[in-house]
Short mmCIF file of C-alpha atoms in Angstrom, two decimals:
data_model
loop_
_atom_site.label_atom_id
_atom_site.label_comp_id
_atom_site.label_asym_id
_atom_site.label_seq_id
_atom_site.Cartn_x
_atom_site.Cartn_y
_atom_site.Cartn_z
CA GLU A 1 -10.35 11.36 -17.29
CA VAL A 2 -13.66 13.35 -15.93
CA GLN A 3 -14.28 16.17 -18.10
CA LEU A 4 -16.35 18.97 -18.56
CA VAL A 5 -16.28 20.80 -21.55
CA GLN A 6 -18.62 24.07 -21.80
CA SER A 7 -19.98 25.85 -24.89
CA GLY A 8 -17.75 29.06 -26.22
CA ALA A 9 -18.35 32.52 -25.49
CA GLU A 10 -21.82 34.14 -26.66
CA VAL A 11 -22.54 37.74 -27.66
CA LYS A 12 -26.18 38.79 -27.26
CA LYS A 13 -28.50 41.64 -27.16
CA PRO A 14 -30.74 42.42 -24.18
CA GLY A 15 -34.13 40.63 -24.66
CA GLU A 16 -32.78 37.66 -26.47
CA SER A 17 -32.63 34.05 -25.49
CA LEU A 18 -30.01 31.79 -24.93
CA ARG A 19 -28.82 28.19 -23.63
CA ILE A 20 -25.26 27.27 -22.61
CA SER A 21 -24.17 23.67 -22.46
CA CYS A 22 -21.83 21.66 -20.32
CA LYS A 23 -21.04 17.94 -21.80
CA SER A 24 -19.59 15.63 -18.98
CA SER A 25 -17.33 12.71 -19.93
CA GLY A 26 -15.15 10.26 -18.05
CA TYR A 27 -18.06 9.09 -15.44
CA ALA A 28 -21.19 8.19 -14.85
CA PHE A 29 -23.67 11.14 -15.60
CA THR A 30 -26.76 10.72 -13.59
CA ASP A 31 -24.29 9.63 -10.46
CA TYR A 32 -23.66 13.31 -9.70
CA SER A 33 -25.40 16.71 -9.78
CA ILE A 34 -24.35 19.75 -11.40
CA THR A 35 -24.13 23.09 -10.21
CA TRP A 36 -23.80 26.24 -11.91
CA VAL A 37 -21.70 29.10 -10.95
CA ARG A 38 -21.81 32.92 -11.86
CA GLN A 39 -18.74 35.05 -11.72
CA MET A 40 -19.45 38.72 -12.67
CA PRO A 41 -16.50 40.82 -13.75
CA GLY A 42 -14.00 41.48 -11.02
CA LYS A 43 -16.19 39.82 -8.58
CA GLY A 44 -16.54 36.48 -6.32
CA LEU A 45 -18.62 32.90 -7.12
CA GLU A 46 -21.96 32.92 -6.79
CA CYS A 47 -23.78 29.30 -6.65
CA MET A 48 -26.99 29.62 -9.01
CA GLY A 49 -28.25 26.27 -8.15
CA ASP A 50 -27.87 22.57 -9.10
CA ILE A 51 -29.60 20.07 -11.06
CA ASP A 52 -29.86 15.88 -10.45
CA PRO A 53 -29.50 14.59 -14.18
CA SER A 54 -30.63 11.27 -12.99
CA ASP A 55 -34.31 12.66 -12.74
CA SER A 56 -33.88 16.60 -13.70
CA TYR A 57 -34.68 17.90 -10.19
CA THR A 58 -33.87 21.28 -10.03
CA ASN A 59 -32.68 23.41 -6.74
CA TYR A 60 -32.12 27.24 -7.83
CA SER A 61 -30.88 29.27 -5.60
CA PRO A 62 -33.04 31.92 -4.29
CA SER A 63 -31.44 35.25 -6.08
CA PHE A 64 -31.76 33.01 -9.62
CA GLN A 65 -35.15 31.55 -8.65
CA GLY A 66 -37.28 32.55 -12.17
CA HIS A 67 -34.61 34.18 -14.11
CA VAL A 68 -32.66 31.03 -15.46
CA THR A 69 -33.68 27.48 -16.19
CA PHE A 70 -31.42 24.26 -15.78
CA SER A 71 -32.12 21.35 -17.76
CA ALA A 72 -29.95 17.81 -18.60
CA ASP A 73 -29.91 15.35 -21.48
CA LYS A 74 -28.82 12.11 -20.06
CA SER A 75 -28.71 10.49 -23.75
CA ILE A 76 -25.54 13.08 -24.35
CA SER A 77 -24.41 13.38 -20.77
CA THR A 78 -24.95 17.54 -21.14
CA ALA A 79 -26.36 20.00 -18.69
CA TYR A 80 -28.04 23.17 -19.54
CA LEU A 81 -28.27 26.35 -18.59
CA GLN A 82 -30.92 28.88 -20.34
CA TRP A 83 -32.36 32.36 -20.17
CA SER A 84 -35.45 33.36 -21.70
CA SER A 85 -35.03 37.32 -22.01
CA LEU A 86 -31.28 38.33 -21.14
CA LYS A 87 -30.25 41.29 -19.25
CA ALA A 88 -27.20 43.37 -19.29
CA SER A 89 -26.69 42.56 -15.63
CA ASP A 90 -26.16 38.35 -17.14
CA SER A 91 -22.74 39.43 -18.51
CA ALA A 92 -20.81 37.26 -16.58
CA MET A 93 -18.55 33.99 -16.78
CA TYR A 94 -20.75 30.94 -16.13
CA TYR A 95 -19.13 27.60 -14.76
CA CYS A 96 -20.52 24.34 -14.50
CA ALA A 97 -19.18 21.64 -11.87
CA ARG A 98 -19.67 18.22 -10.71
CA HIS A 99 -21.09 17.90 -7.39
CA TYR A 100 -21.50 15.14 -5.04
CA ASP A 101 -22.83 15.50 -1.30
CA GLY A 102 -19.91 16.10 1.31
CA SER A 103 -17.40 16.30 -1.66
CA GLY A 104 -18.13 19.76 -2.99
CA LEU A 105 -17.12 20.41 -6.29
CA ASP A 106 -14.35 18.86 -7.70
CA PHE A 107 -14.32 18.87 -11.39
CA TRP A 108 -15.38 22.00 -13.21
CA GLY A 109 -15.73 22.96 -16.74
CA GLN A 110 -13.41 25.66 -18.04
CA GLY A 111 -16.25 28.41 -18.56
CA THR A 112 -18.60 29.99 -20.63
CA LEU A 113 -18.34 34.14 -20.76
CA VAL A 114 -21.78 35.78 -21.70
CA THR A 115 -21.81 39.30 -22.44
CA VAL A 116 -24.95 41.16 -22.68
CA SER A 117 -24.97 44.17 -24.69
CA SER A 118 -27.23 46.68 -26.91
CA GLN B 1 -24.16 39.90 -0.17
CA SER B 2 -22.51 36.39 0.80
CA VAL B 3 -23.46 34.90 4.60
CA LEU B 4 -19.93 33.34 4.32
CA THR B 5 -17.36 36.49 4.98
CA GLN B 6 -13.61 35.73 4.31
CA PRO B 7 -10.79 38.73 5.06
CA PRO B 8 -10.63 40.59 1.17
CA SER B 9 -6.65 40.24 1.38
CA VAL B 10 -3.61 38.27 3.09
CA SER B 11 -0.34 38.19 2.14
CA GLY B 12 2.88 36.79 3.36
CA ALA B 13 6.42 36.08 2.07
CA PRO B 14 7.57 32.70 0.64
CA GLY B 15 7.96 29.88 2.84
CA GLN B 16 5.56 31.56 5.77
CA ARG B 17 2.29 30.20 6.95
CA VAL B 18 -0.87 31.90 6.17
CA THR B 19 -4.40 31.37 7.67
CA ILE B 20 -7.86 32.48 5.75
CA SER B 21 -10.97 33.01 7.75
CA CYS B 22 -14.23 31.97 6.69
CA THR B 23 -17.13 33.10 9.47
CA GLY B 24 -20.74 31.71 9.16
CA ASN B 25 -23.43 31.32 11.70
CA SER B 26 -25.91 28.97 12.80
CA SER B 27 -27.67 28.54 9.85
CA ASN B 28 -24.42 27.24 8.02
CA ILE B 29 -21.05 26.46 8.91
CA GLY B 30 -22.68 26.28 12.71
CA ALA B 31 -25.25 23.89 11.90
CA GLY B 32 -22.74 21.32 10.98
CA TYR B 33 -22.75 21.53 7.26
CA ASP B 34 -19.76 20.70 5.14
CA VAL B 35 -17.06 23.32 4.20
CA HIS B 36 -15.03 23.39 0.99
CA TRP B 37 -12.61 25.20 0.04
CA TYR B 38 -11.33 26.62 -3.61
CA GLN B 39 -8.34 28.19 -5.30
CA GLN B 40 -9.06 30.28 -8.29
CA LEU B 41 -5.69 31.06 -10.22
CA PRO B 42 -6.02 34.36 -12.39
CA GLY B 43 -7.85 33.75 -15.44
CA THR B 44 -8.78 30.08 -14.72
CA ALA B 45 -11.41 27.92 -13.11
CA PRO B 46 -11.70 27.25 -9.83
CA LYS B 47 -10.14 24.36 -8.43
CA LEU B 48 -11.25 22.21 -5.34
CA LEU B 49 -8.56 22.40 -2.40
CA ILE B 50 -10.40 20.59 0.44
CA TYR B 51 -13.69 19.12 1.36
CA GLY B 52 -15.39 18.28 4.44
CA HIS B 53 -13.75 20.71 6.52
CA THR B 54 -10.30 18.71 6.35
CA ASN B 55 -9.91 16.54 3.47
CA ARG B 56 -7.47 16.85 0.71
CA PRO B 57 -8.51 15.86 -3.32
CA SER B 58 -5.45 13.61 -4.72
CA GLY B 59 -2.90 15.99 -6.00
CA VAL B 60 -3.52 18.62 -3.77
CA PRO B 61 0.17 19.46 -1.62
CA ASP B 62 -0.12 18.92 2.10
CA ARG B 63 0.97 22.55 2.64
CA PHE B 64 -2.76 23.64 2.62
CA SER B 65 -4.82 22.20 5.29
CA GLY B 66 -8.77 23.01 6.55
CA SER B 67 -10.20 23.11 9.66
CA LYS B 68 -13.29 24.28 11.16
CA SER B 69 -14.53 25.39 14.83
CA GLY B 70 -18.23 26.40 15.65
CA THR B 71 -19.43 28.59 13.11
CA SER B 72 -15.90 29.29 11.64
CA ALA B 73 -13.57 27.32 9.14
CA SER B 74 -9.86 28.24 8.31
CA LEU B 75 -8.05 27.31 5.40
CA ALA B 76 -3.87 27.61 6.52
CA ILE B 77 -1.30 27.63 3.54
CA SER B 78 1.95 26.25 5.18
CA GLY B 79 5.71 27.08 2.78
CA LEU B 80 4.01 29.42 0.91
CA GLN B 81 5.13 29.58 -2.78
CA ALA B 82 4.91 32.27 -5.68
CA GLU B 83 2.43 29.64 -7.10
CA ASP B 84 -0.20 30.29 -4.27
CA GLU B 85 -0.87 33.45 -5.46
CA ALA B 86 -4.45 33.29 -6.39
CA ASP B 87 -8.28 33.93 -5.08
CA TYR B 88 -9.51 31.46 -2.17
CA TYR B 89 -13.47 30.81 -1.38
CA CYS B 90 -14.85 28.96 0.81
CA GLN B 91 -18.36 26.98 0.15
CA SER B 92 -20.90 25.71 2.64
CA TYR B 93 -24.94 25.20 2.82
CA ASP B 94 -27.01 27.31 4.00
CA SER B 95 -30.26 26.25 5.43
CA SER B 96 -31.93 30.21 6.03
CA LEU B 97 -34.41 31.01 3.41
CA SER B 98 -34.88 28.22 0.99
CA GLY B 99 -31.84 26.66 1.71
CA SER B 100 -28.97 26.36 -0.74
CA TYR B 101 -25.08 26.15 -1.50
CA VAL B 102 -23.36 29.61 -0.91
CA PHE B 103 -19.45 30.89 -1.35
CA GLY B 104 -17.80 32.99 0.92
CA THR B 105 -16.64 36.53 -0.40
CA GLY B 106 -13.49 35.48 -1.39
CA THR B 107 -9.78 35.87 -0.09
CA LYS B 108 -6.73 37.35 -2.55
CA VAL B 109 -3.54 35.94 -1.31
CA THR B 110 -0.19 37.73 -1.90
CA VAL B 111 3.13 36.82 -2.10
CA LEU B 112 5.17 39.04 -1.51
#
């Protein structure tokens, strides 16, 4: 059974750093990209970009380029989303999802809620 | 602001058929890139409903169907049921700027 399990909710202060995780199981981790999706409170879905775990090649959506970093550890089938300096506007639900060209985002994590507040 | 535009809301009575449009341009849907559709029930992660314009993943009822024409795509829900009340999003690739996948603005479906 394919599963993507994300790390738990986080409460941080502005300026702090953060890394959230997405652990995959039930399939060959390096055969699919991982896409990260942001959903701000009461708003729609935004595609942040994706990472190919086979070679860690990343592709960032223009709105997120330079603000976040994707990484992946093949040895533990886990993808990461990282901020070096959080802002209040980063408060949102973040989802990871498995992606294969032409097949959409077919399996999703349960989401990680990030709250940034002083 | 998304480059894929959807109506904010649609509604219908149980058993009726509703359609949701997803309007793009020549940099995304019109360029031939795949369109996918997702359903997001309240408080849950999105779920893939349609991929590659018209294909349903295993387990998705055939009440859901997708189509594409020119620079637009549509999702149709026939035999509307109470459990279909959710937010729906289209997704495609956009080749403008640096190129990236984009979601539509989202549509709330209400079952009357």
